Short mmCIF file of C-alpha atoms in Angstrom, two decimals:
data_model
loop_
_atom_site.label_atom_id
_atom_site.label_comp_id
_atom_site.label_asym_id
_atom_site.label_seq_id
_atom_site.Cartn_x
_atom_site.Cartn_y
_atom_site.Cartn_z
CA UNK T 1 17.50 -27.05 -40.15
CA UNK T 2 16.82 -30.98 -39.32
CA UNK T 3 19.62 -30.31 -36.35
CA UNK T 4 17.72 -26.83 -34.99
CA UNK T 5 14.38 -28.94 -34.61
CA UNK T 6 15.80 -31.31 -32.93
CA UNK T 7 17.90 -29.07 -30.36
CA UNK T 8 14.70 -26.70 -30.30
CA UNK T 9 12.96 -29.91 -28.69
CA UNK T 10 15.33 -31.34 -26.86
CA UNK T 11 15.39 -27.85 -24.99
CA UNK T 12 11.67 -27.44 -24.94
CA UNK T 13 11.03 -31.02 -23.32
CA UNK T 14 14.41 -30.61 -21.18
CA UNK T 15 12.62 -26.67 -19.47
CA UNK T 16 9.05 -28.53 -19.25
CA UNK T 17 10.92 -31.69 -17.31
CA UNK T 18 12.59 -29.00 -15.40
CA UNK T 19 9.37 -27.30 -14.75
CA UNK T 20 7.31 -31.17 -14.26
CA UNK T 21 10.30 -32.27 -11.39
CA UNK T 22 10.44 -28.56 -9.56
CA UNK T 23 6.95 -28.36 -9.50
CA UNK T 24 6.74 -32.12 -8.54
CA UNK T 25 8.97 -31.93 -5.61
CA UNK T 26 8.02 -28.87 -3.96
CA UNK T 27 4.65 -29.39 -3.68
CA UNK T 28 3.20 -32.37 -1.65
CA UNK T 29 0.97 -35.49 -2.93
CA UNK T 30 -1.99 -33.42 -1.71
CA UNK T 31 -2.07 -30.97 -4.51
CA UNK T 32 -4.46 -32.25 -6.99
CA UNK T 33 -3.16 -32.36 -10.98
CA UNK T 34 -5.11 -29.27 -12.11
CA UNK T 35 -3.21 -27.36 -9.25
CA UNK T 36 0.13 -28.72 -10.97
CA UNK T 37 -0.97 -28.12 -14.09
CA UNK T 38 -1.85 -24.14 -13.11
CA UNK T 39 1.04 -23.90 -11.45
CA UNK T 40 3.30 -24.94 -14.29
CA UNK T 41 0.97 -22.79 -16.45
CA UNK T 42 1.85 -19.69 -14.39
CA UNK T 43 5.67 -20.88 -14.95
CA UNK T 44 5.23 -20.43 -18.39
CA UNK T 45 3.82 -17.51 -18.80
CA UNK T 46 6.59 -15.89 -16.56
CA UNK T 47 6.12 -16.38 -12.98
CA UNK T 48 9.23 -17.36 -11.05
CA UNK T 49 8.85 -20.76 -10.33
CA UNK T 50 9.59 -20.18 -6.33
CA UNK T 51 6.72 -17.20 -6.76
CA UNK T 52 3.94 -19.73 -8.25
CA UNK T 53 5.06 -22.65 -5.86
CA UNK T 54 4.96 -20.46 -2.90
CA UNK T 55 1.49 -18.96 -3.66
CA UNK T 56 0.14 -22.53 -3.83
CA UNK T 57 1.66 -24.37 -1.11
CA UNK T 58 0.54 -21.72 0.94
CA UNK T 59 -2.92 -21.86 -0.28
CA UNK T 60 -2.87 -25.45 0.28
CA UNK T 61 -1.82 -24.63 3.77
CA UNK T 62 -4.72 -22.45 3.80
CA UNK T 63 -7.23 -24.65 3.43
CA UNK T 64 -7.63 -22.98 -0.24
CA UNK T 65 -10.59 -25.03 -1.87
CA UNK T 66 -9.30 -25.99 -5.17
CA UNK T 67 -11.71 -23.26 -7.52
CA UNK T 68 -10.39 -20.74 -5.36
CA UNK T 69 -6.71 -21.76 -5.91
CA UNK T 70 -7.16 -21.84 -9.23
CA UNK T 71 -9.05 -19.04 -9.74
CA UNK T 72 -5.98 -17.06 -7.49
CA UNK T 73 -3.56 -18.11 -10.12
CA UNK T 74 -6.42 -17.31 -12.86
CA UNK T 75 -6.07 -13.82 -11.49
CA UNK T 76 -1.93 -13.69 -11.42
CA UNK T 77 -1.65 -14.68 -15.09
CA UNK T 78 -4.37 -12.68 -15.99
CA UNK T 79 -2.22 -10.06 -14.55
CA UNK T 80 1.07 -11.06 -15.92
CA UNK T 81 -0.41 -11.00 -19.50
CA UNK T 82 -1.70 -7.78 -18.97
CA UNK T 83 1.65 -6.38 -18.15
CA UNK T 84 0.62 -5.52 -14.79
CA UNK T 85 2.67 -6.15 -11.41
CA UNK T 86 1.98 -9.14 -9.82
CA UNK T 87 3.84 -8.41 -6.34
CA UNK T 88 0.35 -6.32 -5.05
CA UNK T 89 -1.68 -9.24 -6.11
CA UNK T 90 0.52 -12.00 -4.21
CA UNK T 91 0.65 -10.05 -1.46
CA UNK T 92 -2.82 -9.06 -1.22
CA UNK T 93 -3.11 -13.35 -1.08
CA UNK T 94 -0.18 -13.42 2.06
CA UNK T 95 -2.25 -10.60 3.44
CA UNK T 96 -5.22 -12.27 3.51
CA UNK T 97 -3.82 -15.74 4.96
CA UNK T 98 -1.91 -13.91 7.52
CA UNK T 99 -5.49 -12.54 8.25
CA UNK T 100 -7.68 -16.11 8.15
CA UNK T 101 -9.93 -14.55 5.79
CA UNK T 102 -11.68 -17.16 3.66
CA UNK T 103 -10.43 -18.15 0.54
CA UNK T 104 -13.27 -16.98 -1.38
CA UNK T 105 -12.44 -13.52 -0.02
CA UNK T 106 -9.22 -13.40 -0.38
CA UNK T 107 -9.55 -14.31 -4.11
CA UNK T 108 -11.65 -11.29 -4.90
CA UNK T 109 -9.48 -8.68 -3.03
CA UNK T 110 -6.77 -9.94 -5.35
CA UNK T 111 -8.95 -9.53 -8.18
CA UNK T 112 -9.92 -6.09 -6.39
CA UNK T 113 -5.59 -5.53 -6.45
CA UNK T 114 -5.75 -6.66 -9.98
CA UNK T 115 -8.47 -4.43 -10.94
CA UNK T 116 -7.08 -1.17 -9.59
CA UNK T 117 -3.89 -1.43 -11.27
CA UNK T 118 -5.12 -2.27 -14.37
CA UNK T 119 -7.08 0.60 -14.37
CA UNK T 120 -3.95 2.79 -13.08
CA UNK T 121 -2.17 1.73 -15.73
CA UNK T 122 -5.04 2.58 -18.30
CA UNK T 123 -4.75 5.85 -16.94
CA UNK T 124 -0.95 6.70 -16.61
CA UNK T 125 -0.81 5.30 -20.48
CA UNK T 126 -3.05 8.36 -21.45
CA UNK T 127 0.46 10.31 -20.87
CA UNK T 128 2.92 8.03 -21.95
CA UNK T 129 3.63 5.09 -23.45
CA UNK T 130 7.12 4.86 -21.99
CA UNK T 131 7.17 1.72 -20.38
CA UNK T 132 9.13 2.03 -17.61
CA UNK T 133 7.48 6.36 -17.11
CA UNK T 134 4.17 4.14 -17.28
CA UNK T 135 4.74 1.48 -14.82
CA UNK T 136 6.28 4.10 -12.06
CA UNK T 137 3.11 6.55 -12.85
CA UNK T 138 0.67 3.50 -12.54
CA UNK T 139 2.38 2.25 -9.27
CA UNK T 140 1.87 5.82 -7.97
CA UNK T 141 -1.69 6.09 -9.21
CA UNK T 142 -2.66 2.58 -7.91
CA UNK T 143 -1.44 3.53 -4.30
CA UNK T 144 -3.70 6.61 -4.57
CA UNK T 145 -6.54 3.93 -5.16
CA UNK T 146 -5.67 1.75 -2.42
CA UNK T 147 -5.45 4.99 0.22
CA UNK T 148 -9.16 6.04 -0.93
CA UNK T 149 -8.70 8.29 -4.09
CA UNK T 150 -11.80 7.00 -6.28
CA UNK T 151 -11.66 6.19 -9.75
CA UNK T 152 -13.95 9.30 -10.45
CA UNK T 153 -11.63 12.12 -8.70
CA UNK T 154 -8.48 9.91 -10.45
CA UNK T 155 -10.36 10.79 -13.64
CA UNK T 156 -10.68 14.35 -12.98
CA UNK T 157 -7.27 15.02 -11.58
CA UNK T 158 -6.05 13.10 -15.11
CA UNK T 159 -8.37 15.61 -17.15
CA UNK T 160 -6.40 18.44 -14.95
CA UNK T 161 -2.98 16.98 -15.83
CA UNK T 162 -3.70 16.87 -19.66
CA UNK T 163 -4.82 20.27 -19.78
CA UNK T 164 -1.38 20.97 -18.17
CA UNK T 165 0.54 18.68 -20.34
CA UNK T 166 -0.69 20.30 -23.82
CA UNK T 167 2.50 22.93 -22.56
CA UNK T 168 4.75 21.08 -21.39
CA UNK T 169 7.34 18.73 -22.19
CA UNK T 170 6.28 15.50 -21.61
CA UNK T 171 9.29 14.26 -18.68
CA UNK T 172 8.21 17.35 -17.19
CA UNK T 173 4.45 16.68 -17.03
CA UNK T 174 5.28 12.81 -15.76
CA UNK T 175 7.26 14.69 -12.97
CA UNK T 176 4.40 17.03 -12.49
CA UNK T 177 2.08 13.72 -12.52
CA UNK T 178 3.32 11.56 -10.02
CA UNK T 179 4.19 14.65 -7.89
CA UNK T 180 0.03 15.35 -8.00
CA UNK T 181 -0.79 11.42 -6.99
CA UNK T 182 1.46 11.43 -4.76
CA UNK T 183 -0.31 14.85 -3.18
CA UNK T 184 -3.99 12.57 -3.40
CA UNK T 185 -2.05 9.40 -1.92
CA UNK T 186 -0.74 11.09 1.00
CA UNK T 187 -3.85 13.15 1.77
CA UNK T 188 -5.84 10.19 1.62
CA UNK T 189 -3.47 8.02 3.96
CA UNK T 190 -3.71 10.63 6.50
CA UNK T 191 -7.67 10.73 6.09
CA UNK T 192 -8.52 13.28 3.95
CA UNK T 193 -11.50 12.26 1.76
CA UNK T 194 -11.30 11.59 -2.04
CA UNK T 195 -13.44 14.42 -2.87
CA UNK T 196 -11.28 17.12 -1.03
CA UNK T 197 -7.50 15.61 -1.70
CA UNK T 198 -8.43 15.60 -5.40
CA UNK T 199 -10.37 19.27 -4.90
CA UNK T 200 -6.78 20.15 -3.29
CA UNK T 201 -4.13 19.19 -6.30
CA UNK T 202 -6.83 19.86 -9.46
CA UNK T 203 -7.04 23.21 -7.63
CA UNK T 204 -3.21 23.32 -7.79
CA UNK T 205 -2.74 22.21 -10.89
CA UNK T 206 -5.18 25.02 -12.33
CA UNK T 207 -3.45 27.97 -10.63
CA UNK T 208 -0.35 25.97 -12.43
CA UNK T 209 1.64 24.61 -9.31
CA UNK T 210 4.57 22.94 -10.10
CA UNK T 211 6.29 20.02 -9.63
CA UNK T 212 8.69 21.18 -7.00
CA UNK T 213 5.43 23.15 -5.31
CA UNK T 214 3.19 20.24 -5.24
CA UNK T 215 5.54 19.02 -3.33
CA UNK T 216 5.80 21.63 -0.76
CA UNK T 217 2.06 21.55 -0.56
CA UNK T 218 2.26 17.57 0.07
CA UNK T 219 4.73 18.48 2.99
CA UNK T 220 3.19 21.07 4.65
CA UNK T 221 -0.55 19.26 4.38
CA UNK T 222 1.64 16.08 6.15
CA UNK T 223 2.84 18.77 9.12
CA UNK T 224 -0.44 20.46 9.37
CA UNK T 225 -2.77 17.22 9.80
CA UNK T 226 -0.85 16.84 12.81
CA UNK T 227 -2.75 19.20 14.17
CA UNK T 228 -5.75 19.59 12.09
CA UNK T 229 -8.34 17.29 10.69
CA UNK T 230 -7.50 15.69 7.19
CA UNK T 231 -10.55 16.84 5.32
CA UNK T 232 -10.92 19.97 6.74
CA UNK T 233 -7.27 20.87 6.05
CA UNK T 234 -7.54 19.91 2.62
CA UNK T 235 -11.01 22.05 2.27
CA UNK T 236 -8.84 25.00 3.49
CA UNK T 237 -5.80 24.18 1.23
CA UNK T 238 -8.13 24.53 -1.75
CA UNK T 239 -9.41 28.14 -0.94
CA UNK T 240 -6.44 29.26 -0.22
CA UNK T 241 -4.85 27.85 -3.20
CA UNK T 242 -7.49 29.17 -5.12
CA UNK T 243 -7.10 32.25 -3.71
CA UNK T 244 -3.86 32.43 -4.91
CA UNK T 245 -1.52 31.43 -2.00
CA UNK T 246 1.21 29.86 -3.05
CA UNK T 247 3.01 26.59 -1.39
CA UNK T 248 5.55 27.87 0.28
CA UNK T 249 2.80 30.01 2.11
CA UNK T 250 0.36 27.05 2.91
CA UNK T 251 1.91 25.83 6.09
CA UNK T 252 2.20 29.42 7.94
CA UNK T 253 -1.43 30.88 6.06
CA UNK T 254 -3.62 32.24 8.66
CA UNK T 255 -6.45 32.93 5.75
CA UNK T 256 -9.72 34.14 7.44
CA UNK T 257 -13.29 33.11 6.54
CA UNK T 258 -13.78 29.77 5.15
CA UNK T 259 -10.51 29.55 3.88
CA UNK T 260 -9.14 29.78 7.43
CA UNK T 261 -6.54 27.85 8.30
CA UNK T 262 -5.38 28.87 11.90
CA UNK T 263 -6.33 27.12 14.97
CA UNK T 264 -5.35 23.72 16.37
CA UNK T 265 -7.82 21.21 16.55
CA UNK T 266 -8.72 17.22 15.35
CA UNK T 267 -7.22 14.05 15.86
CA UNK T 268 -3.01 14.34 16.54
CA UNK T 269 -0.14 12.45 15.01
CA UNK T 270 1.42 8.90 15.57
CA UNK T 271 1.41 8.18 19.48
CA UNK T 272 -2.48 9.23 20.35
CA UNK T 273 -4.26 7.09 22.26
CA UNK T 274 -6.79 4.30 21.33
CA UNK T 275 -6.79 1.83 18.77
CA UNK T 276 -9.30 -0.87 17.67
CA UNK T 277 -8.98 -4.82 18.90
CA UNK T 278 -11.62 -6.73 15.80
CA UNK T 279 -11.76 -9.43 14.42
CA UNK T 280 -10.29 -8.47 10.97
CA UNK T 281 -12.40 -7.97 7.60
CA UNK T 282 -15.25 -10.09 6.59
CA UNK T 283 -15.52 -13.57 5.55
CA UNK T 284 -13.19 -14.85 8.65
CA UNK T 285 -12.87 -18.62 9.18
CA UNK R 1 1.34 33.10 31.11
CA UNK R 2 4.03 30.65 32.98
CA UNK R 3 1.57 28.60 34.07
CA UNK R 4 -0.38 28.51 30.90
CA UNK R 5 2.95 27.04 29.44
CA UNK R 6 3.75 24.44 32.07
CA UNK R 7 0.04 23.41 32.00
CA UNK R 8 0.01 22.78 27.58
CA UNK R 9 3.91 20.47 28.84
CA UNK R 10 2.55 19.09 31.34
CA UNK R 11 -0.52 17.79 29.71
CA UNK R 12 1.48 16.64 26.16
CA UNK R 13 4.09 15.19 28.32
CA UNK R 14 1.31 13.20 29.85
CA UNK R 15 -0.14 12.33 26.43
CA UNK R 16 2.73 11.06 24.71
CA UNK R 17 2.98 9.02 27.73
CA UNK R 18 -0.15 7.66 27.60
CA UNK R 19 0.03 6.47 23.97
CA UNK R 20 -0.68 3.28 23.04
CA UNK R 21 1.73 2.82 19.54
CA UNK R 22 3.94 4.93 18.12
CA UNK R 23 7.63 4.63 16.95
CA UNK R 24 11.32 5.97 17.21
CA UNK R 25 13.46 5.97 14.25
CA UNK R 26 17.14 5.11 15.39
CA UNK R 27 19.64 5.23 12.60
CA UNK R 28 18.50 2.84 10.09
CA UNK R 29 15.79 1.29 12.07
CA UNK R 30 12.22 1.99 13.17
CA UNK R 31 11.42 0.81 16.72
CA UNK R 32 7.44 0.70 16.65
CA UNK R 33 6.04 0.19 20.20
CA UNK R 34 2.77 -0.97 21.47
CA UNK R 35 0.95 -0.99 24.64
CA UNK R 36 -1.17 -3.88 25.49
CA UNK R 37 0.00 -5.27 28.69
CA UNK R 38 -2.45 -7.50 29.25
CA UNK R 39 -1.42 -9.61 25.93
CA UNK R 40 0.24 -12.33 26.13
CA UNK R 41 1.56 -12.99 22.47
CA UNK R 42 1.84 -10.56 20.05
CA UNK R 43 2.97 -10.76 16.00
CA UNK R 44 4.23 -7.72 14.08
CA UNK R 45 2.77 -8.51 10.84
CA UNK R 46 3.74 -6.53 7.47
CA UNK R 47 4.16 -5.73 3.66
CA UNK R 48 7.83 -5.49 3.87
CA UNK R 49 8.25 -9.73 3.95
CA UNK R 50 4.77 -10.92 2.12
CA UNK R 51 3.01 -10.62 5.75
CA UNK R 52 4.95 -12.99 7.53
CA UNK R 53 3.99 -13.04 11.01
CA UNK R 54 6.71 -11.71 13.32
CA UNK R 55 6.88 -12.61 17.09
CA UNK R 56 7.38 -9.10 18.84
CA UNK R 57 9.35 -8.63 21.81
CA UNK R 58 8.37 -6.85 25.19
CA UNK R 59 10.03 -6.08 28.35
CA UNK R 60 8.59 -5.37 31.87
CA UNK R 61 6.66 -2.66 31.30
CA UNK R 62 4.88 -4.80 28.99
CA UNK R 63 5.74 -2.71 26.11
CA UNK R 64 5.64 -4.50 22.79
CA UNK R 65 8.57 -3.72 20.42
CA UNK R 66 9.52 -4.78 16.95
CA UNK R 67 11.71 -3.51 14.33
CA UNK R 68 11.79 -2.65 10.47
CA UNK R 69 14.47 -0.80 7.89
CA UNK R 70 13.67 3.08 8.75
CA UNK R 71 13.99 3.80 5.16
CA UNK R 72 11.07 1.99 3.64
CA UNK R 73 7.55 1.98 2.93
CA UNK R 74 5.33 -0.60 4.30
CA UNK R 75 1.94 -1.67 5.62
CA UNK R 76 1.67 -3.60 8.67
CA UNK R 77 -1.09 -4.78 10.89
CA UNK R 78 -0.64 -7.19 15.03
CA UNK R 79 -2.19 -10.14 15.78
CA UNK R 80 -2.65 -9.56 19.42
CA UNK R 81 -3.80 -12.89 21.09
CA UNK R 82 -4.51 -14.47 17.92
CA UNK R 83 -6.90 -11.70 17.18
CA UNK R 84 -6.20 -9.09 14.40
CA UNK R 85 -5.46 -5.72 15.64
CA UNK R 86 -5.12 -2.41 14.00
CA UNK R 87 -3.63 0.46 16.28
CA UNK R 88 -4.49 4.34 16.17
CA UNK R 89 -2.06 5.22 13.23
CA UNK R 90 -1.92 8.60 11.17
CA UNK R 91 -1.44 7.03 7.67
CA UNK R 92 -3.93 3.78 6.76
CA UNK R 93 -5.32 2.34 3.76
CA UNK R 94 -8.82 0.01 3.60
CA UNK R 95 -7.18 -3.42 3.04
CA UNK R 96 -9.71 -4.83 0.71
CA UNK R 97 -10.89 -7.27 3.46
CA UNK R 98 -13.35 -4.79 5.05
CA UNK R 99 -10.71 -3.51 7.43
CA UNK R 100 -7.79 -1.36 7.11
CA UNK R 101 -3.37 -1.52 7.79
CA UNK R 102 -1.13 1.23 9.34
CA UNK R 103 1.19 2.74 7.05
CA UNK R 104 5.05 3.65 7.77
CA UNK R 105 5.91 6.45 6.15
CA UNK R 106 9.69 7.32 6.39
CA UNK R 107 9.85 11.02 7.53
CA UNK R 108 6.17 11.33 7.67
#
């Protein structure tokens, strides 16, 4: 027992030594011993080293003030503890350097990051608790947040999915689920409001689309905003569906009335002119 | 009838001429162009590397060019001139800094 303690210790001091001389070499005299402290902190709780040394060099480089810097890594093991991915939130930090927004901003669009996945998460537990079904469902959900899909119409399009799931096996209603974020994601990219992508796939998942036709509705609504406007599209997708039209019959549907989905018209594809010179987001140095 | 048809290729052929960014996927590689021939450094700046800034290349038409795998997912933004710059792109997200990126989307 006497011998455990002692190689128990002599392995605990040995990592934090480790830790103490990696952290102590790559980073310069300028970081000030709280920073060290934090970043050996986020070592511990599971951070790759290289991860938590890069995020604060480069925040030093950054002209981070220190609250900021350690509020950043605040946010990361906040996030780490939570289970959540911490990729989005480092990146959202490169993003923002890369950028010269100011520290302060940059600090709360990663808590922003943190925020939305946390709450994607929340929601893809409410149909599994399958770790790794969760994670990939959450990922999916969170991108829908980042594209413009708002908590609200993510909360009805989840009410949608459980009636759904109450007959059907659950691999089959994950399937079904990211298949229907993926819908909102992609409608949202290509500029469809929140309102009428979610209108579109709660639509489709009450005349009891599947997974396979979700995802012939997601690939015709990607050819047709080519030539139509996002939002109207997706207002015309949801009468038709509605209506009864099926997936495979979206993309060639000449529905009249409201529902009408003939006609060219609205911004094209990749290629059109213009384009928008600014000086980035707010809070620039 | 004839001439209604060479008019509509006429006119896309000049509008796909005319347009500022837009890309060509060649084998495992996107090629994403940009017009801005009055620039005189340009990054290529994106998710795929944690937003590393990328010097792009151009030739003498002054058409910008860089590179990315074809078969990934990312979001990706210029710095033209030391100035951020967003082009006309079909898929975008806001970017949580009041502004927005371009999204590739393989076969979108």
């Amino acid at each position: 027992m006497k011998r455990i303690c002692i190689v128990a210790f002599a392995f605990f001091f040995g990592a934090t030594v480790a830790f103490a001389d990696e952290v102590d070499e790559e980073l310069s005299n300028q970081v000030t011993d709280q920073l060290r402290v934090s970043t050996r902190q986020m070592i511990r709780t599971g951070i790759e080293s290289d991860d938590a040394i890069k995020m604060t060099r480069l925040m030093l480089n950054h002209h981070f003030r220190e609250e900021h810097a350690l509020r950043a890594h605040a946010i990361i093991m906040s996030a780490q503890e939570q289970g959540l991915p911490i990729a989005p939130i480092m990146n959202k930090a490169y993003e923002g350097m890369a950028k010269q927004v100011q520290d302060r901003d940059i600090v709360q669009a990663m808590e922003n990051v943190r925020s939305r996945y946390a709450f994607a998460y929340e929601q893809a537990r409410e149909l599994t608790e399958e770790k790794a079904q969760m994670r990939s469902l959450g990922n999916t959900i969170a991108k829908g947040l980042a594209a413009g899909v708002n908590d609200n119409d993510v909360g009805e399009i989840m009410e949608r999915l459980q009636q759904r799931a109450q007959q059907m096996r659950r691999a089959q209603t994950i399937e079904l689920a990211t298949e229907t974020f993926r819908a909102a994601r992609d409608m949202a990219r290509l500029g469809a409001s929140s309102k009428a992508a979610a209108d579109v796939v709660c639509q489709a998942l009450k005349q009891r689309y599947s997974t396979k036709e979700m995802k012939a509705m997601r690939t015709s609504f990607m050819t047709r905003s080519r030539t139509t406007a996002p939002t109207d599209l997706a207002r015309m997708y949801s009468s038709a569906i509605k209506q009864g039209i099926g997936a495979e019959s979206l993309e060639s549907s000449s529905t009249s009335g409201p529902g009408s989905m003939g006609g060219i018209g609205g911004p094209g594809g990749s290629g059109h002119e213009g384009g928008s010179g600014h000086g980035g987001g707010g809070g620039h140095k | 009838m004839k001439t209604h048809v060479l008019l509509i290729g006429a006119i896309m052929l000049i509008l796909s001429g005319c347009a500022s960014h837009y890309y060509r996927v060649k084998e495992d590689t996107v090629h994403i162009y940009l017009k801005r021939p009055n620039a005189k450094d340009i990054f290529f700046v994106s998710s795929l590397d944690g937003y590393e800034l990328h010097k792009a290349k151009h030739g003498s038409d002054r058409i910008w060019e860089a590179t990315a795998p074809a078969h990934r997912e990312f979001k990706y933004f210029y710095i033209v001139d030391g100035v951020v710059y967003l082009p006309s792109c079909r898929a975008k997200e806001t970017d949580d800094f009041g502004s927005e990126n371009c999204i590739y989307v393989p076969d979108m």
